[in-house]
CSV table of C-alpha atoms and ligand atoms in Angstrom, one decimal:
chain,number,residue,atom,x,y,z
A,1,MET,CA,-71.5,36.3,50.5
A,2,LEU,CA,-70.8,36.9,54.2
A,3,GLU,CA,-72.3,35.0,57.1
A,4,LEU,CA,-74.4,37.1,59.5
A,5,GLU,CA,-71.7,37.2,62.2
A,6,GLU,CA,-69.0,38.2,59.7
A,7,ALA,CA,-71.2,41.0,58.4
A,8,ARG,CA,-71.9,42.2,61.9
A,9,GLN,CA,-68.2,42.2,62.7
A,10,ARG,CA,-67.4,44.2,59.6
A,11,LEU,CA,-70.0,46.7,60.7
A,12,PHE,CA,-68.7,47.0,64.2
A,13,ASP,CA,-65.1,47.3,63.0
A,14,ALA,CA,-66.1,50.2,60.7
A,15,ILE,CA,-67.5,52.4,63.4
A,16,GLN,CA,-65.8,54.3,66.2
A,17,PRO,CA,-68.0,55.3,69.2
A,18,LEU,CA,-69.5,58.7,68.7
A,19,PRO,CA,-68.1,61.6,70.7
A,20,ALA,CA,-69.4,62.5,74.2
A,21,GLU,CA,-71.9,65.1,75.2
A,22,THR,CA,-73.4,66.1,78.6
A,23,VAL,CA,-77.1,65.7,79.1
A,24,PRO,CA,-79.4,66.2,82.0
A,25,LEU,CA,-80.1,63.0,83.8
A,26,SER,CA,-83.8,63.4,83.0
A,27,GLN,CA,-82.9,62.9,79.4
A,28,ALA,CA,-80.3,60.2,79.8
A,29,ALA,CA,-82.5,57.1,79.6
A,30,GLY,CA,-81.5,54.9,76.6
A,31,ARG,CA,-78.1,56.6,76.3
A,32,VAL,CA,-74.8,55.0,77.0
A,33,LEU,CA,-72.2,56.4,79.5
A,34,VAL,CA,-68.8,57.6,78.3
A,35,GLU,CA,-67.4,57.2,81.8
A,36,ALA,CA,-68.5,55.3,84.9
A,37,VAL,CA,-70.6,57.3,87.4
A,38,ALA,CA,-69.7,56.9,91.1
A,39,SER,CA,-71.9,57.8,94.0
A,40,PRO,CA,-70.7,60.8,96.0
A,41,ILE,CA,-72.8,59.7,99.0
A,42,ASP,CA,-73.9,56.6,100.9
A,43,LEU,CA,-77.3,55.3,100.0
A,44,PRO,CA,-79.3,55.5,102.2
A,45,ALA,CA,-77.4,58.5,103.4
A,46,PHE,CA,-78.3,57.9,107.1
A,47,ASP,CA,-79.9,55.1,109.2
A,48,ASN,CA,-83.6,55.6,109.0
A,49,SER,CA,-86.9,54.0,109.8
A,50,ALA,CA,-88.5,51.5,107.5
A,51,MET,CA,-92.0,52.0,109.1
A,52,ASP,CA,-94.3,54.5,110.5
A,53,GLY,CA,-94.0,53.9,114.2
A,54,TYR,CA,-91.8,54.6,117.3
A,55,ALA,CA,-88.1,54.6,117.6
A,56,VAL,CA,-87.1,52.7,120.7
A,57,ARG,CA,-84.3,51.1,122.6
A,58,SER,CA,-85.0,47.4,121.8
A,59,ALA,CA,-83.8,46.4,125.3
A,60,ASP,CA,-86.7,48.4,126.7
A,61,VAL,CA,-89.3,46.3,125.0
A,62,ALA,CA,-87.5,43.0,124.9
A,63,ALA,CA,-89.7,41.6,127.5
A,64,GLY,CA,-92.9,43.1,126.0
A,65,GLY,CA,-95.7,41.3,124.2
A,66,PRO,CA,-99.5,41.5,123.8
A,67,GLN,CA,-99.9,40.2,127.4
A,68,SER,CA,-97.3,42.4,129.0
A,69,PRO,CA,-97.2,45.7,127.1
A,70,VAL,CA,-94.5,48.1,128.0
A,71,THR,CA,-95.2,51.8,128.5
A,72,LEU,CA,-92.7,54.3,127.0
A,73,LYS,CA,-92.7,58.1,127.3
A,74,LEU,CA,-93.0,59.9,124.0
A,75,VAL,CA,-90.2,62.5,123.9
A,76,GLY,CA,-90.2,63.8,120.3
A,77,HIS,CA,-91.5,63.7,116.7
A,78,VAL,CA,-89.4,63.3,113.6
A,79,PRO,CA,-91.4,64.1,110.5
A,80,ALA,CA,-89.7,63.2,107.2
A,81,GLY,CA,-87.0,65.7,106.4
A,82,THR,CA,-86.2,66.6,110.0
A,83,VAL,CA,-83.9,65.2,112.7
A,84,PHE,CA,-84.4,64.5,116.4
A,85,VAL,CA,-82.1,66.6,118.5
A,86,GLY,CA,-81.1,64.6,121.5
A,87,THR,CA,-80.7,61.0,122.5
A,88,VAL,CA,-83.4,58.4,123.2
A,89,GLN,CA,-83.0,57.5,126.9
A,90,PRO,CA,-84.2,54.3,128.5
A,91,GLY,CA,-87.9,54.3,128.9
A,92,THR,CA,-88.6,56.8,126.1
A,93,CYS,CA,-89.5,56.7,122.5
A,94,VAL,CA,-89.7,59.1,119.5
A,95,ARG,CA,-92.4,59.2,116.9
A,96,VAL,CA,-90.9,58.4,113.4
A,97,PHE,CA,-92.2,57.9,109.9
A,98,THR,CA,-90.9,55.9,107.0
A,99,GLY,CA,-87.6,57.5,106.0
A,100,SER,CA,-87.2,59.5,109.2
A,101,PRO,CA,-83.6,59.5,110.5
A,102,LEU,CA,-83.2,57.1,113.4
A,103,PRO,CA,-82.8,59.2,116.5
A,104,ASP,CA,-79.5,58.7,118.5
A,105,GLY,CA,-79.9,56.2,121.2
A,106,ALA,CA,-82.7,54.2,119.4
A,107,ASP,CA,-81.8,50.8,117.8
A,108,ALA,CA,-85.2,49.7,116.5
A,109,VAL,CA,-88.6,50.9,115.4
A,110,VAL,CA,-91.8,49.5,116.7
A,111,MET,CA,-94.4,49.7,113.9
A,112,GLN,CA,-97.4,51.8,114.6
A,113,GLU,CA,-99.8,48.9,114.4
A,114,ASP,CA,-98.1,47.3,117.4
A,115,THR,CA,-98.7,50.3,119.7
A,116,ARG,CA,-101.4,52.3,121.4
A,117,THR,CA,-101.2,55.9,122.4
A,118,GLU,CA,-102.3,56.7,125.9
A,119,PRO,CA,-102.9,60.0,127.7
A,120,ASP,CA,-99.9,62.1,129.0
A,121,GLN,CA,-97.5,61.3,126.2
A,122,ALA,CA,-97.5,57.6,127.0
A,123,VAL,CA,-97.1,55.0,124.3
A,124,LEU,CA,-98.1,51.4,124.9
A,125,VAL,CA,-95.8,49.0,123.0
A,126,LEU,CA,-97.7,45.7,122.4
A,127,ASP,CA,-95.0,43.7,120.8
A,128,ARG,CA,-91.3,43.2,121.2
A,129,VAL,CA,-88.7,44.2,118.6
A,130,LYS,CA,-85.3,42.8,117.9
A,131,PRO,CA,-82.2,45.1,117.8
A,132,TRP,CA,-82.2,47.0,114.4
A,133,GLU,CA,-85.7,45.7,113.5
A,134,ASN,CA,-87.4,48.0,111.0
A,135,VAL,CA,-84.2,50.1,110.5
A,136,ARG,CA,-82.7,50.8,107.1
A,137,PHE,CA,-79.0,51.2,107.3
A,138,ARG,CA,-76.8,54.0,106.0
A,139,GLY,CA,-74.9,52.7,102.9
A,140,GLU,CA,-76.7,49.3,102.8
A,141,ASP,CA,-77.8,50.0,99.2
A,142,VAL,CA,-74.7,51.8,97.9
A,143,LYS,CA,-71.4,52.9,99.6
A,144,ALA,CA,-70.0,56.3,98.8
A,145,GLY,CA,-67.6,55.9,95.9
A,146,ALA,CA,-69.3,52.8,94.5
A,147,VAL,CA,-70.2,52.7,90.8
A,148,LEU,CA,-73.8,53.5,90.1
A,149,ALA,CA,-73.6,52.9,86.3
A,150,GLN,CA,-70.8,51.5,84.1
A,151,VAL,CA,-69.3,52.5,80.8
A,152,GLY,CA,-71.0,50.8,78.0
A,153,GLU,CA,-74.3,50.2,79.9
A,154,VAL,CA,-77.5,51.5,78.4
A,155,ILE,CA,-79.0,53.8,81.0
A,156,THR,CA,-82.3,52.2,82.1
A,157,PRO,CA,-85.0,54.0,84.0
A,158,GLY,CA,-83.8,52.1,87.1
A,159,ARG,CA,-80.3,53.4,86.6
A,160,VAL,CA,-81.6,56.9,86.2
A,161,GLY,CA,-83.4,56.5,89.5
A,162,LEU,CA,-80.3,55.2,91.2
A,163,MET,CA,-78.1,58.1,89.9
A,164,ALA,CA,-80.7,60.6,90.8
A,165,ALA,CA,-80.8,59.3,94.4
A,166,GLY,CA,-77.0,59.8,94.4
A,167,GLY,CA,-77.5,63.4,93.5
A,168,ILE,CA,-76.2,63.1,90.0
A,169,SER,CA,-77.9,65.8,87.8
A,170,SER,CA,-76.1,65.3,84.4
A,171,VAL,CA,-74.1,62.6,82.7
A,172,ASN,CA,-71.6,62.2,79.9
A,173,VAL,CA,-73.0,60.0,77.2
A,174,HIS,CA,-72.2,59.2,73.6
A,175,ARG,CA,-73.9,61.5,71.1
A,176,ARG,CA,-76.8,60.0,69.2
A,177,PRO,CA,-76.2,59.3,65.5
A,178,ILE,CA,-78.3,61.3,63.0
A,179,VAL,CA,-79.6,58.7,60.5
A,180,GLY,CA,-81.4,59.6,57.3
A,181,LEU,CA,-84.1,57.3,56.0
A,182,LEU,CA,-84.7,57.0,52.2
A,183,ALA,CA,-87.1,54.7,50.3
A,184,THR,CA,-86.3,54.1,46.7
A,185,GLY,CA,-88.7,52.8,44.0
A,186,SER,CA,-90.7,54.4,41.2
A,187,GLU,CA,-93.6,52.2,42.2
A,188,LEU,CA,-93.9,53.9,45.7
A,189,VAL,CA,-96.7,56.2,46.6
A,190,GLU,CA,-97.1,58.3,49.8
A,191,ALA,CA,-100.1,57.4,52.0
A,192,GLY,CA,-103.1,59.5,51.2
A,193,GLN,CA,-102.3,59.7,47.5
A,194,PRO,CA,-104.5,57.8,45.0
A,195,LEU,CA,-103.1,54.4,44.1
A,196,LEU,CA,-102.7,54.4,40.3
A,197,PRO,CA,-102.1,51.1,38.4
A,198,GLY,CA,-98.8,49.5,39.2
A,199,LYS,CA,-98.2,51.6,42.3
A,200,ILE,CA,-98.0,50.5,45.9
A,201,TYR,CA,-98.1,52.4,49.2
A,202,GLU,CA,-94.6,53.0,50.6
A,203,SER,CA,-94.4,51.2,54.0
A,204,ASN,CA,-90.8,50.9,55.0
A,205,ARG,CA,-90.0,54.4,56.2
A,206,CYS,CA,-92.7,54.5,58.8
A,207,MET,CA,-91.9,51.0,59.9
A,208,LEU,CA,-88.2,51.8,60.3
A,209,GLU,CA,-88.4,55.3,61.7
A,210,PRO,CA,-89.5,54.2,65.2
A,211,LEU,CA,-86.9,51.4,65.1
A,212,LEU,CA,-84.3,54.0,64.4
A,213,VAL,CA,-85.5,56.1,67.3
A,214,ARG,CA,-85.6,53.0,69.6
A,215,SER,CA,-82.0,52.3,68.5
A,216,GLY,CA,-81.0,55.6,69.9
A,217,ALA,CA,-80.7,57.4,66.6
A,218,VAL,CA,-82.2,60.8,65.6
A,219,ALA,CA,-84.2,59.8,62.5
A,220,LYS,CA,-84.5,62.1,59.5
A,221,VAL,CA,-87.0,61.0,56.9
A,222,PHE,CA,-86.5,62.0,53.3
A,223,PRO,CA,-88.9,62.1,50.4
A,224,LEU,CA,-89.4,59.1,48.1
A,225,VAL,CA,-86.7,58.5,45.5
A,226,PRO,CA,-87.6,57.2,42.0
A,227,ASP,CA,-85.5,54.6,40.3
A,228,LYS,CA,-83.2,57.0,38.4
A,229,LEU,CA,-79.5,57.3,38.9
A,230,ASP,CA,-79.4,61.1,39.0
A,231,ALA,CA,-82.4,61.2,41.4
A,232,THR,CA,-80.8,58.5,43.6
A,233,CYS,CA,-77.5,60.4,43.6
A,234,ALA,CA,-79.1,63.7,44.6
A,235,ALA,CA,-81.2,62.1,47.4
A,236,LEU,CA,-78.2,60.2,48.8
A,237,LYS,CA,-76.0,63.2,48.6
A,238,GLN,CA,-78.4,65.4,50.5
A,239,ALA,CA,-79.0,62.7,53.1
A,240,LEU,CA,-75.2,62.0,53.5
A,241,ASP,CA,-74.6,65.8,53.9
A,242,GLU,CA,-77.2,66.2,56.6
A,243,CYS,CA,-76.7,62.9,58.5
A,244,ASP,CA,-74.1,60.6,60.0
A,245,ALA,CA,-75.4,57.6,58.2
A,246,VAL,CA,-78.2,56.8,55.7
A,247,VAL,CA,-80.5,53.8,55.7
A,248,THR,CA,-82.0,53.2,52.3
A,249,SER,CA,-84.7,50.6,51.3
A,250,GLY,CA,-84.9,49.0,47.9
A,251,GLY,CA,-82.6,49.3,44.9
A,252,VAL,CA,-79.8,47.1,46.1
A,253,SER,CA,-80.6,43.9,44.1
A,254,VAL,CA,-79.3,43.0,40.7
A,255,GLY,CA,-82.0,44.7,38.5
A,256,GLU,CA,-80.8,47.3,36.0
A,257,LEU,CA,-83.0,49.8,37.9
A,258,ASP,CA,-81.3,49.2,41.3
A,259,PHE,CA,-79.2,52.3,41.6
A,260,VAL,CA,-78.3,52.7,45.3
A,261,LYS,CA,-74.9,51.1,45.0
A,262,ALA,CA,-74.0,52.9,41.8
A,263,ALA,CA,-75.2,56.2,43.2
A,264,PHE,CA,-73.2,55.8,46.4
A,265,GLU,CA,-70.1,55.0,44.5
A,266,LYS,CA,-70.6,57.9,42.2
A,267,LEU,CA,-70.6,60.1,45.3
A,268,GLY,CA,-67.3,58.8,46.3
A,269,GLY,CA,-68.5,56.0,48.6
A,270,ALA,CA,-66.9,52.5,48.7
A,271,MET,CA,-68.8,49.3,49.2
A,272,ASP,CA,-67.6,47.4,52.2
A,273,PHE,CA,-69.8,44.4,51.5
A,274,TRP,CA,-72.9,43.4,49.6
A,275,ARG,CA,-75.0,40.4,50.4
A,276,VAL,CA,-75.3,38.4,53.5
A,277,ALA,CA,-76.1,34.7,53.6
A,278,ILE,CA,-79.5,35.1,55.4
A,279,LYS,CA,-83.1,34.8,54.3
A,280,PRO,CA,-84.8,37.1,54.1
A,281,GLY,CA,-82.3,40.0,53.5
A,282,LYS,CA,-79.6,38.7,51.2
A,283,PRO,CA,-78.9,41.8,49.2
A,284,PHE,CA,-78.0,44.0,52.3
A,285,VAL,CA,-75.3,46.6,51.5
A,286,PHE,CA,-72.8,48.3,53.7
A,287,GLY,CA,-70.7,51.2,52.4
A,288,ARG,CA,-68.6,54.0,53.6
A,289,CYS,CA,-68.2,57.5,52.3
A,290,HIS,CA,-65.6,59.6,54.1
A,291,ARG,CA,-66.8,59.2,57.7
A,292,LYS,CA,-70.4,58.4,56.8
A,293,PHE,CA,-72.1,55.1,56.3
A,294,LEU,CA,-74.7,53.6,54.1
A,295,PHE,CA,-76.9,50.8,55.3
A,296,GLY,CA,-78.7,49.6,52.1
A,297,LEU,CA,-81.7,47.4,53.1
A,298,PRO,CA,-83.6,45.3,50.5
A,299,GLY,CA,-86.9,46.8,49.6
A,300,ASN,CA,-89.2,43.9,50.6
A,301,PRO,CA,-90.6,45.0,53.9
A,302,VAL,CA,-89.8,41.8,55.8
A,303,SER,CA,-86.2,41.8,54.4
A,304,ALA,CA,-85.9,45.4,55.4
A,305,LEU,CA,-87.1,44.8,59.0
A,306,VAL,CA,-85.0,41.6,59.5
A,307,THR,CA,-81.8,43.2,58.2
A,308,PHE,CA,-82.4,46.3,60.2
A,309,LEU,CA,-82.9,44.3,63.4
A,310,LEU,CA,-80.0,41.8,62.8
A,311,LEU,CA,-77.4,44.2,61.4
A,312,VAL,CA,-78.3,47.9,61.6
A,313,ARG,CA,-79.7,48.2,65.1
A,314,PRO,CA,-76.7,46.4,66.8
A,315,THR,CA,-74.4,48.7,64.8
A,316,LEU,CA,-76.2,51.8,65.8
A,317,ARG,CA,-76.1,50.8,69.5
A,318,ARG,CA,-72.4,50.0,69.2
A,319,TRP,CA,-71.8,53.4,67.6
A,320,GLN,CA,-73.3,54.9,70.7
A,321,GLY,CA,-70.9,53.0,72.9
A,322,ALA,CA,-73.1,50.1,74.1
A,323,THR,CA,-71.3,46.8,74.7
A,324,ASP,CA,-74.3,44.5,74.8
A,325,VAL,CA,-76.0,45.1,71.5
A,326,LEU,CA,-77.3,41.9,70.1
A,327,PRO,CA,-81.0,41.4,69.8
A,328,PRO,CA,-82.8,40.1,72.9
A,329,ILE,CA,-83.5,36.4,73.0
A,330,THR,CA,-86.3,34.4,74.5
A,331,HIS,CA,-86.6,30.7,74.8
A,332,GLY,CA,-89.4,28.4,73.8
A,333,ILE,CA,-90.5,25.0,72.6
A,334,LEU,CA,-91.5,24.5,69.0
A,335,ALA,CA,-95.1,23.4,68.7
A,336,GLU,CA,-94.7,22.3,65.1
A,337,ALA,CA,-91.8,21.3,62.8
A,338,LEU,CA,-90.1,24.1,60.8
A,339,VAL,CA,-88.3,23.3,57.6
A,340,ASN,CA,-85.7,25.3,55.7
A,341,HIS,CA,-85.1,23.8,52.2
A,342,GLY,CA,-82.7,26.6,51.2
A,343,ASP,CA,-79.0,27.0,51.6
A,344,ARG,CA,-79.1,30.2,53.7
A,345,ARG,CA,-80.0,30.5,57.3
A,346,HIS,CA,-83.7,31.3,57.4
A,347,PHE,CA,-85.0,33.7,60.0
A,348,MET,CA,-88.6,32.7,60.2
A,349,ARG,CA,-91.4,34.9,61.6
A,350,VAL,CA,-92.8,33.1,64.7
A,351,ARG,CA,-95.0,33.8,67.6
A,352,VAL,CA,-94.0,32.8,71.1
A,353,ASP,CA,-97.0,32.3,73.3
A,354,GLU,CA,-97.0,33.0,77.0
A,355,ASP,CA,-96.6,29.3,77.8
A,356,GLY,CA,-93.4,29.3,75.6
A,357,ALA,CA,-95.0,27.5,72.6
A,358,VAL,CA,-93.4,28.7,69.4
A,359,ARG,CA,-95.4,28.6,66.1
A,360,SER,CA,-94.8,29.9,62.6
A,361,CYS,CA,-96.8,32.9,61.7
A,362,GLY,CA,-97.7,31.5,58.3
A,363,ALA,CA,-96.3,31.9,54.9
A,364,GLN,CA,-92.8,33.3,55.0
A,365,ALA,CA,-92.2,35.0,51.7
A,366,SER,CA,-90.5,38.3,52.2
A,367,HIS,CA,-93.3,40.5,50.8
A,368,LEU,CA,-95.9,39.1,53.2
A,369,LEU,CA,-96.6,41.7,55.9
A,370,SER,CA,-99.4,40.0,57.8
A,371,SER,CA,-97.2,37.3,59.1
A,372,LEU,CA,-94.7,40.0,60.1
A,373,ALA,CA,-97.4,41.8,61.9
A,374,ARG,CA,-98.4,38.7,63.8
A,375,ALA,CA,-94.8,37.8,64.7
A,376,ASN,CA,-93.1,38.6,68.0
A,377,GLY,CA,-90.0,36.7,67.2
A,378,LEU,CA,-87.6,35.4,64.5
A,379,LEU,CA,-86.5,31.8,64.7
A,380,GLU,CA,-83.3,30.8,62.9
A,381,VAL,CA,-83.7,27.6,61.0
A,382,PRO,CA,-80.3,26.4,59.7
A,383,PRO,CA,-79.8,25.7,55.9
A,384,ASN,CA,-81.3,22.5,54.6
A,385,SER,CA,-82.6,21.3,57.9
A,386,THR,CA,-85.7,20.7,59.9
A,387,LEU,CA,-86.3,21.8,63.5
A,388,ALA,CA,-88.5,19.1,65.0
A,389,ALA,CA,-91.7,19.8,67.0
A,390,GLY,CA,-90.7,19.7,70.7
A,391,SER,CA,-87.3,21.2,70.1
A,392,HIS,CA,-86.0,23.8,72.6
A,393,VAL,CA,-85.4,26.9,70.5
A,394,ARG,CA,-83.9,30.4,71.0
A,395,VAL,CA,-86.1,33.1,69.5
A,396,ILE,CA,-85.0,36.6,68.6
A,397,ARG,CA,-87.5,38.9,70.1
A,398,ILE,CA,-88.7,41.6,67.7
A,399,ASP,CA,-91.4,43.1,69.8
A,400,ASP,CA,-89.2,45.2,72.1
B,1,LIG,P1,-86.3,46.2,45.6
B,1,LIG,O1,-85.4,45.8,46.7
B,1,LIG,O2,-86.2,47.6,45.3
B,1,LIG,O3,-86.0,45.3,44.4
B,1,LIG,O4,-87.8,45.9,46.0
B,1,LIG,C1,-88.2,44.6,46.3
B,1,LIG,C2,-89.7,44.6,46.6
B,1,LIG,O5,-90.0,45.4,47.7
B,1,LIG,C3,-90.5,45.2,45.4
B,1,LIG,O6,-91.7,44.4,45.3
B,1,LIG,C4,-90.8,46.6,45.9
B,1,LIG,O7,-92.0,47.1,45.3
B,1,LIG,C5,-91.0,46.4,47.4
B,1,LIG,N1,-90.6,47.7,48.0
B,1,LIG,C6,-89.5,48.3,47.9
B,1,LIG,N2,-89.4,49.4,48.7
B,1,LIG,C7,-90.6,49.4,49.3
B,1,LIG,C8,-91.1,50.3,50.3
B,1,LIG,N3,-90.5,51.4,50.7
B,1,LIG,N4,-92.4,50.0,50.8
B,1,LIG,C9,-93.0,48.9,50.3
B,1,LIG,N5,-92.6,48.1,49.5
B,1,LIG,C10,-91.3,48.3,49.0
B,2,LIG,MG1,-86.9,48.8,43.8
């Protein structure tokens, strides 16, 4: 049985980053760059006003103030998107707005609130300004040639904004993986169908599909698969044909009706590993078939979710070229003791309050969905140990 980190390393070692494709910047959020993007221009591209007001020569108003206002002659207007032709001479000023290019000759902007307009193009300046006050400088944000976004970084909305400001209209990113989603189990019934004796509603695919999408994959959901070897082979074959990887749920334990591994091997696949020393989620399977991959999740919904978040999502992100792929962590303080009597690391469902207090979400058996629904985190409790109340703990966030 592998430790979690060994299992994750085996997964990362098995995948090569997916090939590149060019996408419009507007569709690039969440993707990962193949090559760094540099800015072709300075940002801001020119010195400009940070305020609605008047561009002045600061020396002209250095002696000013509410008691001794200075009168300047208004010689021009620079609405956004235009430039002032000429130079601001001593004793004059130019009307500017936020973002207007700073006229030549001016070295500061007096905000509108500190002025009064008078007849005959006169502007009364009621406060002094220091040189370069209320001026935003060319290149102060980004110098031309500087990197706007790095290889391996997930493109956030903020990075999209930065690249757009630099005039970038498309980017080279790693292709998204197409991932098939299968649920196995003869007990499973589709929502909307009557629930006959012994049957249960299938709940893993609709839980995992949005997680696949949020992991950057294109999800393809397949029909339910009964616990029969030939049906499992047929379903796996179709999914492997149509996708880059397949995520299955159920059918990976030791029961004689658990056919996922056998079907995968029958199709020519090879198991890379089976079983990880975590709770929940021990029977997780990883296999390869030519250039395609099988992530076999246990069927218990909590086990399926936990193994997806701890093992599959980081791998899908790595596959898309991301460097920083581990689940997000938050810190908190345990409000109650948590005990793990078992010999595997237990990832317990917990809730972290706004004040940082961490509490168990209740009973932790891997078929119990209500504690999963309440949880916003997973807290690792080491084997055969107790985390005392008051301990500082790292919690894996599962609400992102
Ligand atoms: P298995 O991993 O196939 O042995 O399934 C373990 C448990 O999870 C059983 O109680 C199954 O009924 C349940 N289960 C398996 N797949 C699903 C599913 N897709 N939705 C809900 N429960 C499931
Ligand atoms: Mg089953």
